[in-house]
């Protein structure tokens, strides 16, 4: 199995998985975190929230899991759906996510390893959505293509 490495525009080699895992550990409502930065000047990240899964389709729904709703309540958000969090840019949750990213960045050995920008996606990753392969391995290239507009927005000037 090839080792996953991001090589920045400056030639720095950054393994994405430790940073992705650190973000998920800091932020219990985050289901998936994918680091972006290959051939880019800085690192960014796509995030999804933990959502209930439809038992018939195995697809994530828009409804946050109990764990995610509990976290939201604890920080003063009334959000129950991923779409409403993203569309309203829920201030309490966005602030909590930035604080979690800041805690992860505080552990970085070098500035190049810090996550500079992030975006919360409305829908969690899934096999049917094309973000995961059959073994639930993240299909990084497919995610980059699917969310090209969100990623490009990170790097505009």
PDB file of C-alpha atoms in Angstrom:
ATOM      1  CA  UNK A   1       0.000   0.000   0.000  1.00  0.00           C
ATOM      2  CA  UNK A   2       1.543   3.338  -1.024  1.00  0.00           C
ATOM      3  CA  UNK A   3       2.228   5.845   1.732  1.00  0.00           C
ATOM      4  CA  UNK A   4       0.034   8.906   1.337  1.00  0.00           C
ATOM      5  CA  UNK A   5       2.103  12.081   1.158  1.00  0.00           C
ATOM      6  CA  UNK A   6       1.211  15.630   0.204  1.00  0.00           C
ATOM      7  CA  UNK A   7       4.035  17.537  -1.482  1.00  0.00           C
ATOM      8  CA  UNK A   8       3.484  21.285  -1.191  1.00  0.00           C
ATOM      9  CA  UNK A   9       4.488  23.861  -3.807  1.00  0.00           C
ATOM     10  CA  UNK A  10       7.553  24.499  -1.630  1.00  0.00           C
ATOM     11  CA  UNK A  11       8.574  20.833  -1.815  1.00  0.00           C
ATOM     12  CA  UNK A  12       7.646  19.965   1.782  1.00  0.00           C
ATOM     13  CA  UNK A  13       6.473  16.368   2.305  1.00  0.00           C
ATOM     14  CA  UNK A  14       3.482  16.169   4.633  1.00  0.00           C
ATOM     15  CA  UNK A  15       1.732  12.920   5.583  1.00  0.00           C
ATOM     16  CA  UNK A  16      -1.978  13.864   5.680  1.00  0.00           C
ATOM     17  CA  UNK A  17      -3.364  11.116   7.921  1.00  0.00           C
ATOM     18  CA  UNK A  18      -1.818  12.270  11.248  1.00  0.00           C
ATOM     19  CA  UNK A  19      -3.226  15.795  10.754  1.00  0.00           C
ATOM     20  CA  UNK A  20      -6.628  14.455   9.686  1.00  0.00           C
ATOM     21  CA  UNK A  21      -6.774  12.154  12.714  1.00  0.00           C
ATOM     22  CA  UNK A  22      -5.693  14.985  15.048  1.00  0.00           C
ATOM     23  CA  UNK A  23      -8.535  17.198  13.780  1.00  0.00           C
ATOM     24  CA  UNK A  24     -11.101  14.411  14.242  1.00  0.00           C
ATOM     25  CA  UNK A  25      -9.786  13.789  17.767  1.00  0.00           C
ATOM     26  CA  UNK A  26     -10.081  17.500  18.671  1.00  0.00           C
ATOM     27  CA  UNK A  27     -13.536  17.825  17.123  1.00  0.00           C
ATOM     28  CA  UNK A  28     -15.953  15.010  18.070  1.00  0.00           C
ATOM     29  CA  UNK A  29     -18.705  16.104  15.613  1.00  0.00           C
ATOM     30  CA  UNK A  30     -16.322  15.827  12.628  1.00  0.00           C
ATOM     31  CA  UNK A  31     -16.795  12.609  10.687  1.00  0.00           C
ATOM     32  CA  UNK A  32     -14.224  13.091   7.934  1.00  0.00           C
ATOM     33  CA  UNK A  33     -11.303  15.442   7.466  1.00  0.00           C
ATOM     34  CA  UNK A  34      -9.262  15.542   4.270  1.00  0.00           C
ATOM     35  CA  UNK A  35      -6.058  17.539   4.016  1.00  0.00           C
ATOM     36  CA  UNK A  36      -5.414  19.418   0.760  1.00  0.00           C
ATOM     37  CA  UNK A  37      -2.085  20.902  -0.249  1.00  0.00           C
ATOM     38  CA  UNK A  38      -0.470  18.945  -3.073  1.00  0.00           C
ATOM     39  CA  UNK A  39       1.450  21.492  -5.189  1.00  0.00           C
ATOM     40  CA  UNK A  40      -0.173  24.290  -3.169  1.00  0.00           C
ATOM     41  CA  UNK A  41       1.405  27.124  -1.161  1.00  0.00           C
ATOM     42  CA  UNK A  42      -0.361  26.116   2.075  1.00  0.00           C
ATOM     43  CA  UNK A  43      -2.512  23.388   3.607  1.00  0.00           C
ATOM     44  CA  UNK A  44      -6.291  23.449   3.707  1.00  0.00           C
ATOM     45  CA  UNK A  45      -8.886  20.924   4.798  1.00  0.00           C
ATOM     46  CA  UNK A  46     -12.341  19.673   3.853  1.00  0.00           C
ATOM     47  CA  UNK A  47     -14.498  18.594   6.797  1.00  0.00           C
ATOM     48  CA  UNK A  48     -17.778  16.713   7.135  1.00  0.00           C
ATOM     49  CA  UNK A  49     -20.027  16.361  10.165  1.00  0.00           C
ATOM     50  CA  UNK A  50     -21.231  13.087  11.673  1.00  0.00           C
ATOM     51  CA  UNK A  51     -24.653  12.405  10.184  1.00  0.00           C
ATOM     52  CA  UNK A  52     -27.140   9.580  10.679  1.00  0.00           C
ATOM     53  CA  UNK A  53     -27.021   6.904   7.979  1.00  0.00           C
ATOM     54  CA  UNK A  54     -30.124   5.835   6.057  1.00  0.00           C
ATOM     55  CA  UNK A  55     -30.520   2.123   6.924  1.00  0.00           C
ATOM     56  CA  UNK A  56     -31.865   1.279   3.459  1.00  0.00           C
ATOM     57  CA  UNK A  57     -29.310   3.063   1.272  1.00  0.00           C
ATOM     58  CA  UNK A  58     -26.353   3.217   3.707  1.00  0.00           C
ATOM     59  CA  UNK A  59     -26.038   6.835   2.591  1.00  0.00           C
ATOM     60  CA  UNK A  60     -25.464   9.624   5.100  1.00  0.00           C
ATOM     61  CA  UNK A  61     -28.572  11.743   5.706  1.00  0.00           C
ATOM     62  CA  UNK A  62     -28.676  15.463   6.509  1.00  0.00           C
ATOM     63  CA  UNK A  63     -29.482  14.749  10.180  1.00  0.00           C
ATOM     64  CA  UNK A  64     -26.615  15.115  12.654  1.00  0.00           C
ATOM     65  CA  UNK A  65     -25.909  12.126  14.891  1.00  0.00           C
ATOM     66  CA  UNK A  66     -26.792  12.364  18.579  1.00  0.00           C
ATOM     67  CA  UNK A  67     -23.079  12.858  19.371  1.00  0.00           C
ATOM     68  CA  UNK A  68     -22.851  15.784  16.936  1.00  0.00           C
ATOM     69  CA  UNK A  69     -26.108  17.331  18.242  1.00  0.00           C
ATOM     70  CA  UNK A  70     -24.883  16.973  21.846  1.00  0.00           C
ATOM     71  CA  UNK A  71     -21.641  18.755  20.914  1.00  0.00           C
ATOM     72  CA  UNK A  72     -23.613  21.531  19.195  1.00  0.00           C
ATOM     73  CA  UNK A  73     -25.857  21.988  22.252  1.00  0.00           C
ATOM     74  CA  UNK A  74     -22.829  22.117  24.542  1.00  0.00           C
ATOM     75  CA  UNK A  75     -21.329  25.008  22.559  1.00  0.00           C
ATOM     76  CA  UNK A  76     -24.630  26.872  22.197  1.00  0.00           C
ATOM     77  CA  UNK A  77     -25.765  25.796  18.725  1.00  0.00           C
ATOM     78  CA  UNK A  78     -29.285  24.525  18.055  1.00  0.00           C
ATOM     79  CA  UNK A  79     -28.250  22.842  14.783  1.00  0.00           C
ATOM     80  CA  UNK A  80     -29.717  19.425  13.980  1.00  0.00           C
ATOM     81  CA  UNK A  81     -28.870  19.207  10.251  1.00  0.00           C
ATOM     82  CA  UNK A  82     -25.553  19.492   8.413  1.00  0.00           C
ATOM     83  CA  UNK A  83     -27.105  21.630   5.669  1.00  0.00           C
ATOM     84  CA  UNK A  84     -28.360  24.260   8.129  1.00  0.00           C
ATOM     85  CA  UNK A  85     -24.929  24.424   9.796  1.00  0.00           C
ATOM     86  CA  UNK A  86     -23.233  25.075   6.453  1.00  0.00           C
ATOM     87  CA  UNK A  87     -25.850  27.380   4.938  1.00  0.00           C
ATOM     88  CA  UNK A  88     -26.069  29.556   8.057  1.00  0.00           C
ATOM     89  CA  UNK A  89     -22.345  29.234   8.764  1.00  0.00           C
ATOM     90  CA  UNK A  90     -23.492  28.392  12.306  1.00  0.00           C
ATOM     91  CA  UNK A  91     -21.399  30.844  14.386  1.00  0.00           C
ATOM     92  CA  UNK A  92     -20.996  28.631  17.470  1.00  0.00           C
ATOM     93  CA  UNK A  93     -19.970  25.542  15.504  1.00  0.00           C
ATOM     94  CA  UNK A  94     -17.701  27.409  13.071  1.00  0.00           C
ATOM     95  CA  UNK A  95     -15.959  29.044  16.042  1.00  0.00           C
ATOM     96  CA  UNK A  96     -15.561  25.653  17.775  1.00  0.00           C
ATOM     97  CA  UNK A  97     -14.124  24.131  14.591  1.00  0.00           C
ATOM     98  CA  UNK A  98     -11.645  27.001  14.191  1.00  0.00           C
ATOM     99  CA  UNK A  99     -10.599  26.576  17.840  1.00  0.00           C
ATOM    100  CA  UNK A 100     -10.059  22.841  17.239  1.00  0.00           C
ATOM    101  CA  UNK A 101      -7.989  23.570  14.112  1.00  0.00           C
ATOM    102  CA  UNK A 102      -6.004  26.130  16.149  1.00  0.00           C
ATOM    103  CA  UNK A 103      -5.245  23.463  18.787  1.00  0.00           C
ATOM    104  CA  UNK A 104      -4.033  21.075  16.070  1.00  0.00           C
ATOM    105  CA  UNK A 105      -1.948  23.858  14.481  1.00  0.00           C
ATOM    106  CA  UNK A 106      -0.358  24.614  17.871  1.00  0.00           C
ATOM    107  CA  UNK A 107       1.194  21.121  17.724  1.00  0.00           C
ATOM    108  CA  UNK A 108       2.734  21.727  14.266  1.00  0.00           C
ATOM    109  CA  UNK A 109       6.510  21.583  14.144  1.00  0.00           C
ATOM    110  CA  UNK A 110       6.662  24.084  11.281  1.00  0.00           C
ATOM    111  CA  UNK A 111       4.411  26.737   9.768  1.00  0.00           C
ATOM    112  CA  UNK A 112       4.104  24.686   6.567  1.00  0.00           C
ATOM    113  CA  UNK A 113       2.317  21.962   8.596  1.00  0.00           C
ATOM    114  CA  UNK A 114      -0.452  24.313   9.749  1.00  0.00           C
ATOM    115  CA  UNK A 115      -3.949  24.153   8.292  1.00  0.00           C
ATOM    116  CA  UNK A 116      -4.580  27.673   6.963  1.00  0.00           C
ATOM    117  CA  UNK A 117      -8.132  27.337   5.608  1.00  0.00           C
ATOM    118  CA  UNK A 118     -10.985  24.852   5.902  1.00  0.00           C
ATOM    119  CA  UNK A 119     -14.494  24.287   4.636  1.00  0.00           C
ATOM    120  CA  UNK A 120     -17.394  22.333   6.034  1.00  0.00           C
ATOM    121  CA  UNK A 121     -19.247  20.261   3.432  1.00  0.00           C
ATOM    122  CA  UNK A 122     -23.018  19.734   3.550  1.00  0.00           C
ATOM    123  CA  UNK A 123     -22.862  15.978   3.010  1.00  0.00           C
ATOM    124  CA  UNK A 124     -20.691  13.361   4.679  1.00  0.00           C
ATOM    125  CA  UNK A 125     -18.438  11.185   2.521  1.00  0.00           C
ATOM    126  CA  UNK A 126     -19.747   7.797   1.380  1.00  0.00           C
ATOM    127  CA  UNK A 127     -19.101   4.948  -1.047  1.00  0.00           C
ATOM    128  CA  UNK A 128     -22.100   5.939  -3.209  1.00  0.00           C
ATOM    129  CA  UNK A 129     -20.970   9.567  -3.123  1.00  0.00           C
ATOM    130  CA  UNK A 130     -17.651   8.416  -4.604  1.00  0.00           C
ATOM    131  CA  UNK A 131     -15.450   9.644  -1.754  1.00  0.00           C
ATOM    132  CA  UNK A 132     -14.754   6.149  -0.399  1.00  0.00           C
ATOM    133  CA  UNK A 133     -13.742   2.955  -2.142  1.00  0.00           C
ATOM    134  CA  UNK A 134     -15.385  -0.392  -1.270  1.00  0.00           C
ATOM    135  CA  UNK A 135     -13.046  -0.835   1.733  1.00  0.00           C
ATOM    136  CA  UNK A 136     -13.910   2.673   3.044  1.00  0.00           C
ATOM    137  CA  UNK A 137     -10.495   4.004   1.998  1.00  0.00           C
ATOM    138  CA  UNK A 138     -10.643   7.705   1.188  1.00  0.00           C
ATOM    139  CA  UNK A 139     -10.388   8.304  -2.570  1.00  0.00           C
ATOM    140  CA  UNK A 140      -8.424  11.540  -2.350  1.00  0.00           C
ATOM    141  CA  UNK A 141      -8.318  12.311  -6.072  1.00  0.00           C
ATOM    142  CA  UNK A 142     -12.075  11.751  -6.414  1.00  0.00           C
ATOM    143  CA  UNK A 143     -12.718  14.119  -3.480  1.00  0.00           C
ATOM    144  CA  UNK A 144     -10.419  16.756  -5.016  1.00  0.00           C
ATOM    145  CA  UNK A 145     -12.332  16.536  -8.306  1.00  0.00           C
ATOM    146  CA  UNK A 146     -15.798  16.495  -6.694  1.00  0.00           C
ATOM    147  CA  UNK A 147     -15.093  19.502  -4.459  1.00  0.00           C
ATOM    148  CA  UNK A 148     -12.888  21.411  -6.914  1.00  0.00           C
ATOM    149  CA  UNK A 149     -14.815  24.690  -6.478  1.00  0.00           C
ATOM    150  CA  UNK A 150     -14.527  24.627  -2.674  1.00  0.00           C
ATOM    151  CA  UNK A 151     -10.808  23.821  -2.915  1.00  0.00           C
ATOM    152  CA  UNK A 152     -10.124  26.466  -5.583  1.00  0.00           C
ATOM    153  CA  UNK A 153     -11.775  29.052  -3.303  1.00  0.00           C
ATOM    154  CA  UNK A 154      -9.064  28.374  -0.668  1.00  0.00           C
ATOM    155  CA  UNK A 155      -6.303  29.337  -3.072  1.00  0.00           C
ATOM    156  CA  UNK A 156      -7.738  32.384  -4.880  1.00  0.00           C
ATOM    157  CA  UNK A 157      -5.086  35.086  -4.311  1.00  0.00           C
TER     158      UNK A 157
END
